[in-house]
C-alpha cells in the first residue's frame, strides 16, 4: 500500500447521513507527462456526463438543481435555520445526483425547510410554473416518492420515479422486450441499455436513444470532444481503437458497436491508464434494462496489482473447486484480468459515491468468450480506512476485546481480499445452462448476483489455498471478515435505513439475505448467536467452519437459480430473507450508532486535474490539485459541465 500522509485533509464535508472525503492520486508523479495529459482529457470527458445522470435519475432533477443553486449563489446567505436547511438540502441533492437518496432511492424529506421560506426565493430565479413544480416535488411526499420501486406486486415502471420510461406500464415494457428477444442468439445485445422507452400519442412504443443527434446529444457531444482529444495521446494503437470505437458508439447509439467496444476494452490489459465512460450499470432501472451514465478514470497500481493478478492466474483452480453443481462450473475460464488501480477521477453515477471494485463488461457472452476486467480501487479503499480509524465503531459493536483486536489487526486486509475475490473471481464464475438467456431473474437479478459474488468471496477467503498463495497470513483474517460481514448483514448496515423502512438496495438485500439465511440455517447448531449484554445486542459466531459450509450451501443454490433462471426460487429467497427489518433491533442499532464519530454513507470529491500549458498555449502536462471543497466543486461542475 502506498504511503500514509497524515497531514492530508481526508474529510472534506459532513452533513445529513454522509461524509465526503478526499482521495489522493498516489503515484501520479510517476506517470509520464503524456499519460497525465491523457488522464486530463479523460477526466474532462468523465465530468461532461454529469447532467445525464441527474436527468436519468428523475426528469425534474436538473430544474430543481438549477433553481436551488441560483438561490444559493445569488441570495445573501443568512444565519437562519431555514437557510441552513436549504444548504443541507442542496448538498444532499448533489450527493445523490438528484432529489432521491442515492442508496435508499427514497425522495428526501424537506427536513426543516419550509415552503413559505422557499417560495419567494424561487420566484426570483424561476418562472411561476417552474417554482410551482419545484415546491410540489420538494414538499409533497406522495410526489415521486421512490426513484426505484421494486416492491413485490407494484407496477415497478409506473411506480418508480426514474426517467427511463414514459407513459408505459411494466407489462408493456416486458412485452416490448420479449418481442425483441431472439432465442438461442449466442451474442445477444444488451437490449434497451442506452434508451428511454416512450409511448407516443399514437400508442406506439419507441426507444429514444441516447446518442449524438438523439437524446442527451449536447452532453454526449462534449464527452466525445474530450475523447477525441484523448485519442491523440493514447498509449498505444489498441487503446486508440478502444476510444475511437466508443466515440463511434456514442455517434450511432448502435448496441452492437457497444459490444465491439466492450471486447476491445476488455482486451486492453497493457495500457497503464484506463477508463470507463458510458451507460454501464442497470441498478437504477427497476426492470434492469437501462443503464445509468458513469465514468471512472484510473491507472494501474503495479505493486498492489500483484495480489489480484495472483488470484486471476489461479482462476481455473477456484472455478474447479467451487462448491456449486459441476455442470454450472466454467470448463475454461477465459482471460480474467485483475488489477488494483489508482483512481484519478469519478464521474456521473460513480460520483460522489464511488464503488470499491468494478467488474466489467456486464454482457454474459462477452465475459464467457473474452473474459472480464476486474479492478479494485486502491486509493479509495485507503481513504475509507484512514477516515474510519478512531470512529469508535469496532469498540461499540465488537463483542469482546479479542474480537476488536482481531478486527483492528486483520479487518482491512480481510475487507480488501473480500473485494478482490468478489470482483476478480466471484462475478466471473459459473455458467448458464443451455437455453438460459440471463435476464430471467428480472428485478431479483441484482441482489442475487451480488450474493453469488459475496458468497464466492466468503467461501474462499477461509480456504487453505489462500494461505498457500501467500495472500492470507493467518486464518484469523477470514474470521475477522466473517465477524464483520455477518454483523453487518444482521445488524450494522441498518444504520443506512430510516426508522420504519425496509431494504431496497441490491447490495444491502444481498448482505441481509446471506446473514439471515445462515443465521436461520445454523440455528440448531448455534452457529451464529445474537447475544445480549447490558441491553445491547452482539453478533457472535460460534463455529466458523460450519458457517463456511453454510456459505457453500447457499452459493450452490444461488448459482443454480442463476444458471437455470429460476425466478420463483430467487424471488422467494429475497422476499423471505432480504427485505424486512426487525424494528426493535433497528432502533437499537440507530441509537448506538448515533454516538459514534462516523456517517453511514461516504462519498468523495475529485482532485482537480489541471492542465499545464506551454508559452504558446499548448498542453504539455497535467497536475492534481486538492484544494477544492465540496460545495465549491459541485457549483463549479454545474457551471462548467452543466449542459442539459
Ligand atoms: Zn458486485
Coordinates of C-alpha atoms and ligand atoms in Angstrom, one line a residue:
X1 CA 0.0 0.0 0.0
X2 CA 1.1 3.5 -0.6
X3 CA 2.5 5.7 2.0
X4 CA 0.2 7.3 4.5
X5 CA 0.1 11.1 4.6
X6 CA -1.3 12.0 8.0
X7 CA -1.4 15.7 7.1
X8 CA -3.8 15.2 4.3
X9 CA -7.3 16.6 4.9
X10 CA -9.3 13.4 4.3
X11 CA -12.6 14.8 5.5
X12 CA -14.0 17.5 3.1
X13 CA -17.5 17.8 4.4
X14 CA -20.2 16.2 6.6
X15 CA -23.9 16.7 6.6
X16 CA -27.1 14.6 7.0
X17 CA -26.1 10.9 6.9
X18 CA -23.0 11.3 4.8
X19 CA -19.3 12.2 5.0
X20 CA -17.4 13.5 2.0
X21 CA -13.8 12.5 1.7
X22 CA -10.9 13.5 -0.5
X23 CA -8.7 10.8 -2.1
X24 CA -5.1 11.1 -3.1
X25 CA -3.8 10.1 -6.5
X26 CA -0.8 8.1 -5.2
X27 CA 1.9 7.7 -7.8
X28 CA 0.6 10.4 -10.1
X29 CA 4.1 11.9 -10.3
X30 CA 5.4 8.6 -11.7
X31 CA 3.2 8.7 -14.8
X32 CA 4.7 10.3 -17.9
X33 CA 3.5 13.8 -18.9
X34 CA 1.7 12.2 -21.9
X35 CA -0.1 9.8 -19.6
X36 CA -1.1 12.6 -17.3
X37 CA -2.4 14.6 -20.3
X38 CA -4.4 11.5 -21.2
X39 CA -5.9 11.4 -17.7
X40 CA -6.8 15.1 -18.1
X41 CA -8.7 14.6 -21.3
X42 CA -10.5 11.5 -19.9
X43 CA -11.3 13.4 -16.7
X44 CA -12.9 16.2 -18.6
X45 CA -14.9 13.5 -20.5
X46 CA -15.8 12.0 -17.1
X47 CA -17.3 15.2 -15.9
X48 CA -19.3 16.1 -19.1
X49 CA -21.9 13.4 -18.5
X50 CA -22.9 14.6 -15.0
X51 CA -26.2 16.1 -16.2
X52 CA -27.2 12.9 -18.0
X53 CA -27.1 11.1 -14.7
X54 CA -29.2 13.7 -13.0
X55 CA -31.8 13.6 -15.8
X56 CA -31.9 9.8 -15.8
X57 CA -32.5 9.7 -12.1
X58 CA -35.6 11.9 -12.3
X59 CA -36.9 14.2 -15.0
X60 CA -37.1 17.3 -12.8
X61 CA -33.7 16.9 -11.1
X62 CA -31.9 19.4 -13.3
X63 CA -34.7 22.0 -12.9
X64 CA -34.5 21.7 -9.1
X65 CA -30.8 21.8 -9.0
X66 CA -30.7 24.9 -11.2
X67 CA -33.2 26.7 -9.1
X68 CA -31.6 25.9 -5.8
X69 CA -28.1 26.7 -7.0
X70 CA -29.3 30.1 -8.3
X71 CA -30.8 30.9 -4.9
X72 CA -27.7 29.7 -3.2
X73 CA -25.4 31.8 -5.4
X74 CA -27.5 35.0 -5.8
X75 CA -29.2 35.4 -2.4
X76 CA -27.3 36.7 0.5
X77 CA -26.5 33.8 2.9
X78 CA -28.5 34.1 6.2
X79 CA -27.7 32.9 9.6
X80 CA -31.0 31.2 10.0
X81 CA -32.2 27.6 10.4
X82 CA -34.1 27.9 7.1
X83 CA -31.0 28.9 5.2
X84 CA -29.0 26.0 6.7
X85 CA -31.8 23.6 5.8
X86 CA -31.7 24.9 2.3
X87 CA -28.0 24.4 2.1
X88 CA -28.2 20.9 3.5
X89 CA -30.9 20.0 1.0
X90 CA -28.7 21.2 -1.8
X91 CA -25.7 19.3 -0.5
X92 CA -27.8 16.1 -0.3
X93 CA -29.1 16.7 -3.9
X94 CA -25.5 17.0 -5.2
X95 CA -24.5 13.9 -3.3
X96 CA -27.3 11.8 -4.8
X97 CA -27.3 13.4 -8.3
X98 CA -30.9 14.3 -7.6
X99 CA -33.7 14.5 -5.1
X100 CA -33.8 10.8 -4.2
X101 CA -31.3 9.3 -1.7
X102 CA -28.5 7.6 -3.6
X103 CA -28.9 4.4 -1.6
X104 CA -32.4 4.0 -0.4
X105 CA -33.8 5.8 -3.5
X106 CA -36.4 7.4 -1.4
X107 CA -37.1 11.1 -2.0
X108 CA -35.5 13.4 0.6
X109 CA -37.9 14.9 3.1
X110 CA -37.8 18.7 3.3
X111 CA -36.2 18.4 6.7
X112 CA -36.7 21.7 8.3
X113 CA -37.1 23.6 5.0
X114 CA -40.4 25.3 4.7
X115 CA -42.4 26.2 1.6
X116 CA -43.1 29.7 3.0
X117 CA -39.3 30.3 3.1
X118 CA -38.5 28.8 -0.3
X119 CA -41.4 30.1 -2.4
X120 CA -40.4 33.8 -2.5
X121 CA -36.8 32.8 -3.2
X122 CA -37.9 30.6 -6.1
X123 CA -39.9 33.4 -7.6
X124 CA -36.6 35.4 -8.1
X125 CA -34.9 32.6 -10.0
X126 CA -37.7 30.7 -11.9
X127 CA -40.9 31.2 -13.8
X128 CA -44.1 30.8 -11.8
X129 CA -44.7 27.4 -13.4
X130 CA -41.3 26.2 -12.5
X131 CA -41.5 27.5 -9.0
X132 CA -44.8 25.6 -8.5
X133 CA -43.3 22.4 -9.8
X134 CA -40.2 22.6 -7.6
X135 CA -42.4 23.3 -4.5
X136 CA -44.7 20.5 -5.3
X137 CA -41.8 18.0 -5.7
X138 CA -40.0 19.1 -2.5
X139 CA -43.0 19.4 -0.2
X140 CA -45.5 16.8 -1.4
X141 CA -44.4 13.4 0.0
X142 CA -46.6 11.4 -2.5
X143 CA -45.0 13.1 -5.5
X144 CA -42.3 10.8 -6.9
X145 CA -41.6 9.1 -3.6
X146 CA -39.2 6.4 -4.9
X147 CA -36.6 6.5 -7.6
X148 CA -36.6 2.7 -7.9
X149 CA -39.6 0.8 -6.6
X150 CA -39.2 -2.9 -6.7
X151 CA -41.8 -3.8 -4.1
X152 CA -43.5 -7.1 -4.9
X153 CA -46.8 -6.6 -6.6
X154 CA -46.4 -3.0 -7.7
X155 CA -46.1 -1.8 -11.3
X156 CA -42.4 -1.1 -11.0
X157 CA -42.3 1.1 -14.1
X158 CA -45.1 3.5 -13.2
X159 CA -44.2 3.5 -9.5
X160 CA -40.5 4.4 -10.0
X161 CA -39.6 8.0 -10.4
X162 CA -36.5 7.3 -12.6
X163 CA -36.6 8.7 -16.1
X164 CA -36.2 5.6 -18.1
X165 CA -39.8 5.1 -19.2
X166 CA -42.6 7.4 -20.2
X167 CA -46.3 6.6 -20.3
X168 CA -45.6 2.8 -20.3
X169 CA -46.6 0.1 -17.8
X170 CA -44.4 -2.7 -16.6
X171 CA -46.4 -5.2 -18.7
X172 CA -45.8 -3.1 -21.8
X173 CA -42.1 -2.9 -21.1
X174 CA -42.0 -6.7 -20.6
X175 CA -43.9 -7.3 -23.8
X176 CA -41.8 -4.9 -25.8
X177 CA -38.5 -6.5 -24.9
X178 CA -39.9 -10.1 -25.0
X179 CA -40.8 -9.5 -28.6
X180 CA -37.3 -8.4 -29.5
X181 CA -35.6 -11.4 -27.9
X182 CA -34.0 -13.9 -30.4
X183 CA -33.8 -17.2 -28.6
X184 CA -30.5 -19.1 -28.9
X185 CA -28.7 -16.0 -30.2
X186 CA -25.2 -16.7 -28.9
X187 CA -24.3 -13.0 -28.9
X188 CA -27.3 -11.1 -27.7
X189 CA -27.0 -7.3 -27.5
X190 CA -27.9 -5.6 -24.2
X191 CA -31.4 -4.7 -25.2
X192 CA -32.7 -1.3 -24.1
X193 CA -29.4 -0.4 -22.5
X194 CA -29.0 3.1 -23.9
X195 CA -32.5 4.5 -24.5
X196 CA -35.7 5.7 -22.9
X197 CA -38.8 3.7 -23.8
X198 CA -41.7 6.1 -24.6
X199 CA -45.3 5.6 -25.7
X200 CA -46.1 8.0 -28.5
X201 CA -49.5 9.7 -28.8
X202 CA -50.5 7.2 -31.4
X203 CA -49.9 4.4 -28.9
X204 CA -46.7 3.1 -30.5
X205 CA -43.7 2.4 -28.3
X206 CA -40.4 4.0 -29.3
X207 CA -36.9 3.8 -27.9
X208 CA -35.4 7.3 -27.7
X209 CA -31.7 6.6 -28.0
X210 CA -29.0 8.4 -26.0
X211 CA -26.6 9.4 -28.7
X212 CA -25.3 12.3 -30.8
X213 CA -28.2 13.7 -32.6
X214 CA -30.6 11.9 -30.2
X215 CA -31.4 12.4 -26.6
X216 CA -28.7 14.0 -24.4
X217 CA -26.8 15.0 -27.6
X218 CA -25.4 18.2 -26.1
X219 CA -23.7 16.3 -23.3
X220 CA -22.6 13.4 -25.4
X221 CA -21.0 15.8 -28.0
X222 CA -18.9 17.3 -25.2
X223 CA -17.9 13.8 -24.0
X224 CA -16.8 12.8 -27.4
X225 CA -15.0 16.1 -27.9
X226 CA -12.7 15.2 -25.0
X227 CA -12.5 11.6 -26.0
X228 CA -11.3 12.6 -29.5
X229 CA -8.5 14.7 -27.8
X230 CA -7.7 11.6 -25.8
X231 CA -7.1 9.5 -28.9
X232 CA -4.2 11.9 -29.8
X233 CA -2.3 10.9 -26.6
X234 CA -3.4 7.3 -26.4
X235 CA -0.7 5.0 -25.0
X236 CA -0.9 2.6 -27.9
X237 CA -2.8 1.7 -31.1
X238 CA -5.1 -0.7 -29.2
X239 CA -6.1 1.9 -26.7
X240 CA -6.7 4.4 -29.5
X241 CA -9.1 1.9 -31.2
X242 CA -10.9 1.5 -27.8
X243 CA -11.6 5.2 -27.6
X244 CA -12.5 5.6 -31.3
X245 CA -15.0 2.7 -31.1
X246 CA -16.6 4.3 -28.0
X247 CA -16.9 7.5 -29.9
X248 CA -18.5 5.6 -32.8
X249 CA -20.9 4.1 -30.4
X250 CA -21.9 7.5 -29.0
X251 CA -22.4 8.7 -32.5
X252 CA -24.6 5.8 -33.7
X253 CA -26.2 4.5 -30.5
X254 CA -25.7 1.1 -32.0
X255 CA -25.5 -1.6 -29.3
X256 CA -23.5 -3.9 -31.5
X257 CA -20.9 -1.1 -31.5
X258 CA -21.1 -1.1 -27.7
X259 CA -20.3 -4.8 -27.7
X260 CA -17.4 -4.3 -30.1
X261 CA -16.1 -1.5 -27.8
X262 CA -16.5 -3.7 -24.7
X263 CA -14.5 -6.5 -26.3
X264 CA -11.7 -4.1 -27.3
X265 CA -11.8 -2.6 -23.9
X266 CA -11.6 -5.9 -22.0
X267 CA -8.7 -7.0 -24.2
X268 CA -6.7 -3.8 -23.4
X269 CA -4.6 -5.1 -20.5
X270 CA -1.4 -3.4 -21.5
X271 CA -2.2 0.3 -21.1
X272 CA -1.3 1.9 -17.8
X273 CA -4.1 4.4 -17.9
X274 CA -7.6 3.1 -18.3
X275 CA -11.2 4.4 -18.0
X276 CA -14.9 3.6 -18.0
X277 CA -17.2 6.0 -19.8
X278 CA -20.8 5.3 -20.7
X279 CA -24.1 3.7 -19.9
X280 CA -22.9 0.8 -17.9
X281 CA -24.8 -0.4 -14.8
X282 CA -28.5 -1.1 -14.7
X283 CA -29.2 -0.8 -10.9
X284 CA -31.1 2.4 -11.5
X285 CA -33.8 0.7 -13.6
X286 CA -36.3 -1.4 -11.7
X287 CA -36.5 -3.6 -14.8
X288 CA -32.8 -3.9 -15.2
X289 CA -32.6 -2.8 -18.9
X290 CA -31.5 0.8 -18.8
X291 CA -28.0 1.9 -17.7
X292 CA -27.1 5.0 -15.8
X293 CA -24.3 7.1 -17.2
X294 CA -21.0 6.8 -15.3
X295 CA -17.3 7.3 -15.7
X296 CA -14.1 6.3 -13.9
X297 CA -10.5 7.3 -14.9
X298 CA -7.6 5.4 -13.4
X299 CA -4.2 3.9 -13.8
X300 CA -2.8 0.6 -12.7
X301 CA -1.1 0.3 -9.4
X302 CA 1.5 -2.3 -10.3
X303 CA 2.6 -3.1 -6.8
X304 CA -0.9 -3.6 -5.4
X305 CA -1.9 -5.5 -8.6
X306 CA 0.2 -8.4 -7.7
X307 CA -2.4 -9.7 -5.3
X308 CA -5.3 -9.6 -7.8
X309 CA -3.1 -11.0 -10.5
X310 CA -2.3 -14.0 -8.4
X311 CA -6.0 -14.7 -7.9
X312 CA -6.6 -14.3 -11.7
X313 CA -3.8 -16.7 -12.5
X314 CA -5.4 -19.3 -10.4
X315 CA -8.9 -18.6 -11.6
X316 CA -9.4 -22.1 -13.1
X317 CA -8.5 -23.7 -9.8
X318 CA -11.1 -21.6 -7.9
X319 CA -13.7 -22.5 -10.6
X320 CA -12.9 -26.2 -10.5
X321 CA -13.2 -26.3 -6.7
X322 CA -16.2 -24.1 -6.3
X323 CA -18.9 -25.8 -4.2
X324 CA -21.5 -25.5 -6.9
X325 CA -23.1 -28.1 -9.1
X326 CA -20.3 -29.2 -11.5
X327 CA -22.5 -28.6 -14.6
X328 CA -22.6 -24.9 -13.8
X329 CA -18.8 -24.5 -13.5
X330 CA -17.0 -23.0 -16.4
X331 CA -14.9 -25.6 -18.1
X332 CA -12.5 -22.9 -19.3
X333 CA -12.1 -19.7 -17.5
X334 CA -11.1 -17.1 -20.1
X335 CA -8.9 -14.1 -19.6
X336 CA -9.7 -12.7 -16.3
X337 CA -7.6 -9.7 -15.9
X338 CA -7.4 -8.3 -12.5
X339 CA -5.7 -5.2 -11.2
X340 CA -5.6 -2.7 -8.5
X341 CA -6.0 0.8 -9.7
X342 CA -5.4 4.3 -8.5
X343 CA -8.3 6.5 -9.2
X344 CA -7.9 9.8 -10.9
X345 CA -11.4 10.9 -11.5
X346 CA -15.0 9.9 -10.8
X347 CA -18.0 11.0 -12.9
X348 CA -21.7 10.5 -13.3
X349 CA -23.2 7.8 -11.2
X350 CA -19.8 7.0 -9.7
X351 CA -19.5 10.4 -8.2
X352 CA -19.6 11.5 -5.4
X353 CA -20.3 7.9 -4.2
X354 CA -17.7 5.6 -5.6
X355 CA -17.7 1.8 -6.0
X356 CA -14.8 -0.1 -4.2
X357 CA -14.5 -2.5 -7.0
X358 CA -15.6 -2.8 -10.6
X359 CA -16.0 -5.9 -12.8
X360 CA -16.9 -5.4 -16.4
X361 CA -18.2 -5.8 -19.0
X362 CA -21.7 -7.0 -18.0
X363 CA -22.7 -8.9 -21.0
X364 CA -22.5 -12.6 -20.1
X365 CA -21.5 -13.8 -23.6
X366 CA -18.6 -11.3 -23.8
X367 CA -17.4 -12.4 -20.3
X368 CA -17.5 -16.0 -21.4
X369 CA -15.8 -15.6 -24.7
X370 CA -13.4 -12.7 -24.0
X371 CA -13.1 -12.6 -20.2
X372 CA -13.7 -9.7 -17.9
X373 CA -11.7 -6.9 -16.3
X374 CA -11.8 -6.6 -12.6
X375 CA -10.4 -3.8 -10.6
X376 CA -10.2 -2.7 -7.0
X377 CA -9.9 1.0 -6.3
X378 CA -6.9 1.1 -4.1
X379 CA -6.7 4.7 -3.1
X380 CA -10.5 4.8 -2.4
X381 CA -10.2 1.9 0.0
X382 CA -7.2 3.6 1.6
X383 CA -9.2 6.9 2.1
X384 CA -12.0 4.9 3.7
X385 CA -9.6 3.1 6.1
X386 CA -7.9 6.4 7.1
X387 CA -11.2 8.1 7.7
X388 CA -12.7 5.3 9.8
X389 CA -9.7 5.0 12.1
X390 CA -10.8 6.0 15.6
X391 CA -14.5 6.3 14.9
X392 CA -15.3 4.1 17.8
X393 CA -17.3 1.7 15.6
X394 CA -15.4 -1.5 16.5
X395 CA -15.4 -0.7 20.2
X396 CA -19.2 -0.3 20.1
X397 CA -20.2 -3.3 18.1
X398 CA -17.3 -5.8 18.7
X399 CA -18.3 -8.5 21.2
X400 CA -15.0 -8.9 23.1
X401 CA -11.6 -7.3 23.3
X402 CA -10.3 -10.2 21.3
X403 CA -12.8 -9.6 18.5
X404 CA -12.0 -6.0 18.5
X405 CA -8.2 -6.6 18.4
X406 CA -8.6 -9.1 15.6
X407 CA -10.7 -6.7 13.6
X408 CA -8.2 -3.9 14.0
X409 CA -5.4 -6.1 13.0
X410 CA -6.9 -8.0 10.1
X411 CA -10.1 -6.2 9.2
X412 CA -8.7 -4.0 6.5
X413 CA -6.9 -6.9 4.8
X414 CA -10.0 -9.1 5.1
X415 CA -12.1 -6.4 3.5
X416 CA -9.8 -5.9 0.6
X417 CA -9.4 -9.6 -0.1
X418 CA -13.2 -9.9 0.0
X419 CA -13.5 -7.2 -2.6
X420 CA -10.8 -8.8 -4.7
X421 CA -12.4 -12.3 -4.6
X422 CA -15.8 -10.8 -5.2
X423 CA -14.8 -8.7 -8.2
X424 CA -12.0 -10.7 -9.7
X425 CA -13.4 -14.2 -9.5
X426 CA -16.9 -14.2 -8.0
X427 CA -18.9 -12.3 -10.6
X428 CA -17.0 -14.1 -13.4
X429 CA -17.5 -17.6 -12.1
X430 CA -20.1 -20.1 -13.2
X431 CA -22.1 -20.5 -16.4
X432 CA -25.7 -20.6 -17.5
X433 CA -27.5 -23.7 -18.5
X434 CA -28.0 -24.1 -22.3
X435 CA -31.0 -22.0 -23.5
X436 CA -31.0 -19.7 -20.4
X437 CA -30.8 -16.1 -21.6
X438 CA -29.6 -14.5 -18.4
X439 CA -32.4 -11.9 -17.9
X440 CA -34.9 -14.4 -16.3
X441 CA -34.4 -13.1 -12.7
X442 CA -35.6 -9.6 -13.6
X443 CA -35.8 -7.3 -10.5
X444 CA -34.2 -10.0 -8.3
X445 CA -31.2 -10.4 -10.6
X446 CA -29.0 -7.7 -9.0
X447 CA -29.2 -8.8 -5.3
X448 CA -28.8 -12.4 -6.3
X449 CA -25.8 -11.7 -8.4
X450 CA -24.2 -9.7 -5.6
X451 CA -25.0 -12.5 -3.2
X452 CA -23.3 -15.0 -5.5
X453 CA -20.1 -12.9 -5.7
X454 CA -20.1 -12.3 -2.0
X455 CA -20.6 -16.0 -1.2
X456 CA -17.8 -16.9 -3.5
X457 CA -15.6 -14.5 -1.6
X458 CA -16.7 -15.6 1.8
X459 CA -16.3 -19.3 1.0
X460 CA -12.8 -18.9 -0.5
X461 CA -11.3 -16.4 2.0
X462 CA -11.1 -19.2 4.5
X463 CA -9.7 -21.7 2.0
X464 CA -6.3 -23.2 2.6
X465 CA -5.5 -22.2 -1.0
X466 CA -5.4 -18.5 0.1
X467 CA -2.7 -19.2 2.6
X468 CA -0.8 -21.3 0.1
X469 CA -0.8 -18.4 -2.3
X470 CA 0.5 -16.2 0.5
X471 CA -2.5 -13.9 0.4
X472 CA -3.8 -14.8 3.8
X473 CA -1.1 -14.8 6.5
X474 CA -3.4 -16.3 9.1
X475 CA -6.9 -17.9 9.2
X476 CA -7.8 -15.1 11.6
X477 CA -8.0 -12.8 8.6
X478 CA -11.0 -14.9 7.3
X479 CA -12.6 -15.0 10.8
X480 CA -12.3 -11.2 11.1
X481 CA -14.1 -10.9 7.8
X482 CA -16.8 -13.4 8.8
X483 CA -17.4 -11.4 12.0
X484 CA -17.7 -8.1 10.1
X485 CA -19.8 -9.5 7.3
X486 CA -22.4 -11.3 9.4
X487 CA -22.6 -8.4 11.9
X488 CA -23.1 -6.0 9.0
X489 CA -25.8 -8.1 7.4
X490 CA -27.7 -8.8 10.5
X491 CA -27.3 -5.5 12.3
X492 CA -25.0 -2.7 11.5
X493 CA -25.9 -2.0 7.9
X494 CA -29.3 -1.0 9.3
X495 CA -27.8 2.4 10.1
X496 CA -28.5 3.2 6.4
X497 CA -32.2 2.7 6.7
X498 CA -34.6 5.2 8.2
X499 CA -36.9 4.0 11.0
X500 CA -39.9 2.1 9.6
X501 CA -38.2 1.5 6.3
X502 CA -37.4 -1.8 4.6
X503 CA -34.4 -2.8 2.5
X504 CA -34.5 -1.9 -1.2
X505 CA -30.9 -1.6 -2.3
X506 CA -29.4 -4.6 -4.1
X507 CA -26.2 -4.8 -2.1
X508 CA -28.0 -4.4 1.2
X509 CA -30.5 -7.0 0.3
X510 CA -27.8 -9.4 -0.7
X511 CA -25.9 -9.0 2.6
X512 CA -29.0 -9.4 4.7
X513 CA -30.0 -12.4 2.6
X514 CA -26.7 -14.1 3.3
X515 CA -26.5 -13.2 7.0
X516 CA -30.1 -14.0 7.9
X517 CA -30.2 -17.2 5.8
X518 CA -27.0 -18.5 7.6
X519 CA -28.4 -17.4 11.0
X520 CA -31.5 -19.4 10.5
X521 CA -30.0 -22.4 8.8
X522 CA -27.4 -22.6 11.6
X523 CA -29.8 -22.1 14.5
X524 CA -29.9 -25.8 15.5
X525 CA -26.2 -25.9 15.8
X526 CA -25.9 -22.4 17.3
X527 CA -23.5 -21.3 14.5
X528 CA -24.4 -17.6 14.8
X529 CA -25.7 -16.1 18.0
X530 CA -27.3 -12.8 18.9
X531 CA -26.1 -12.3 22.4
X532 CA -27.5 -9.7 24.8
X533 CA -25.3 -7.8 27.2
X534 CA -26.3 -4.7 29.2
X535 CA -29.3 -4.2 26.9
X536 CA -27.1 -4.3 23.8
X537 CA -27.1 -7.0 21.1
X538 CA -23.9 -8.5 19.8
X539 CA -23.3 -10.9 16.9
X540 CA -21.2 -13.8 17.9
X541 CA -20.0 -16.6 15.6
X542 CA -19.5 -19.8 17.5
X543 CA -18.5 -22.1 14.6
X544 CA -16.6 -20.6 11.7
X545 CA -16.1 -23.8 9.8
X546 CA -19.8 -24.6 10.0
X547 CA -20.6 -21.1 8.8
X548 CA -18.3 -21.6 5.9
X549 CA -20.2 -24.8 4.9
X550 CA -23.4 -22.7 5.0
X551 CA -21.9 -20.2 2.7
X552 CA -21.1 -23.1 0.3
X553 CA -24.7 -24.4 0.5
X554 CA -26.2 -21.0 -0.3
X555 CA -23.7 -20.4 -3.1
X556 CA -24.7 -23.7 -4.6
X557 CA -28.4 -22.8 -4.5
X558 CA -28.0 -19.3 -5.9
X559 CA -25.7 -20.5 -8.7
X560 CA -28.5 -23.0 -9.5
X561 CA -31.0 -20.2 -9.5
X562 CA -28.9 -18.1 -11.9
X563 CA -27.9 -20.9 -14.1
X564 CA -31.4 -22.2 -14.6
X565 CA -33.1 -18.8 -14.5
X566 CA -35.3 -20.0 -11.6
X567 CA -37.2 -16.7 -11.0
X568 CA -39.6 -18.1 -8.4
X569 CA -36.9 -19.5 -6.2
X570 CA -34.9 -16.3 -6.4
X571 CA -37.9 -14.2 -5.5
X572 CA -38.7 -16.4 -2.5
X573 CA -35.2 -16.2 -1.1
X574 CA -35.1 -12.4 -1.4
X575 CA -38.6 -11.7 -0.2
X576 CA -38.2 -14.1 2.8
X577 CA -34.7 -13.1 4.0
X578 CA -33.6 -9.9 2.4
X579 CA -36.3 -7.2 2.7
X580 CA -37.9 -7.0 6.1
X581 CA -36.2 -5.3 9.0
X582 CA -36.6 -6.2 12.7
X583 CA -37.8 -2.8 14.1
X584 CA -36.6 -3.3 17.6
X585 CA -33.0 -4.2 16.6
X586 CA -33.1 -1.4 14.1
X587 CA -34.0 1.1 16.8
X588 CA -31.2 -0.2 19.0
X589 CA -28.6 0.0 16.1
X590 CA -29.5 3.5 15.2
X591 CA -29.3 4.7 18.8
X592 CA -25.8 3.1 19.3
X593 CA -24.5 4.4 16.0
X594 CA -25.6 8.0 16.7
X595 CA -23.0 8.3 19.4
X596 CA -20.1 7.5 17.0
X597 CA -17.9 9.8 15.0
X598 CA -18.9 8.3 11.7
X599 CA -21.6 8.7 9.0
X600 CA -23.4 5.8 7.4
X601 CA -22.5 6.9 3.8
X602 CA -19.3 8.0 2.3
X603 CA -18.6 9.9 -0.9
X604 CA -15.6 11.6 -2.5
X605 CA -14.7 14.8 -4.1
X606 CA -12.4 14.6 -7.0
X607 CA -8.9 16.1 -7.2
X608 CA -9.0 18.8 -9.8
X609 CA -6.9 17.8 -12.8
X610 CA -5.3 21.0 -14.1
X611 CA -3.6 21.2 -17.5
X612 CA -0.1 22.7 -17.6
X613 CA 0.3 24.9 -20.7
X614 CA 3.4 26.0 -22.6
X615 CA 4.0 29.6 -23.6
X616 CA 2.2 29.1 -26.8
X617 CA -0.8 27.7 -25.0
X618 CA -0.4 24.0 -25.9
X619 CA -0.9 21.4 -23.2
X620 CA 2.4 19.9 -22.0
X621 CA 1.5 18.2 -18.8
X622 CA -1.2 18.0 -16.0
X623 CA -1.2 18.1 -12.3
X624 CA -3.6 17.2 -9.4
X625 CA -4.9 19.9 -7.1
X626 CA -6.6 19.0 -3.8
X627 CA -7.6 22.4 -2.6
X628 CA -11.2 22.4 -3.7
X629 CA -14.1 22.0 -1.1
X630 CA -17.3 20.0 -1.6
X631 CA -19.7 22.9 -2.3
X632 CA -17.1 24.7 -4.4
X633 CA -16.6 21.6 -6.6
X634 CA -20.3 21.0 -7.0
X635 CA -21.0 24.5 -8.0
X636 CA -18.1 24.6 -10.4
X637 CA -19.2 21.3 -12.0
X638 CA -22.7 22.7 -12.6
X639 CA -21.2 25.8 -14.1
X640 CA -18.5 24.3 -16.3
X641 CA -20.1 21.0 -17.2
X642 CA -23.8 21.7 -16.9
X643 CA -25.3 21.5 -20.4
X644 CA -28.7 19.9 -20.4
Ligands
LIG1 ZN1 -20.5 -7.0 -7.2

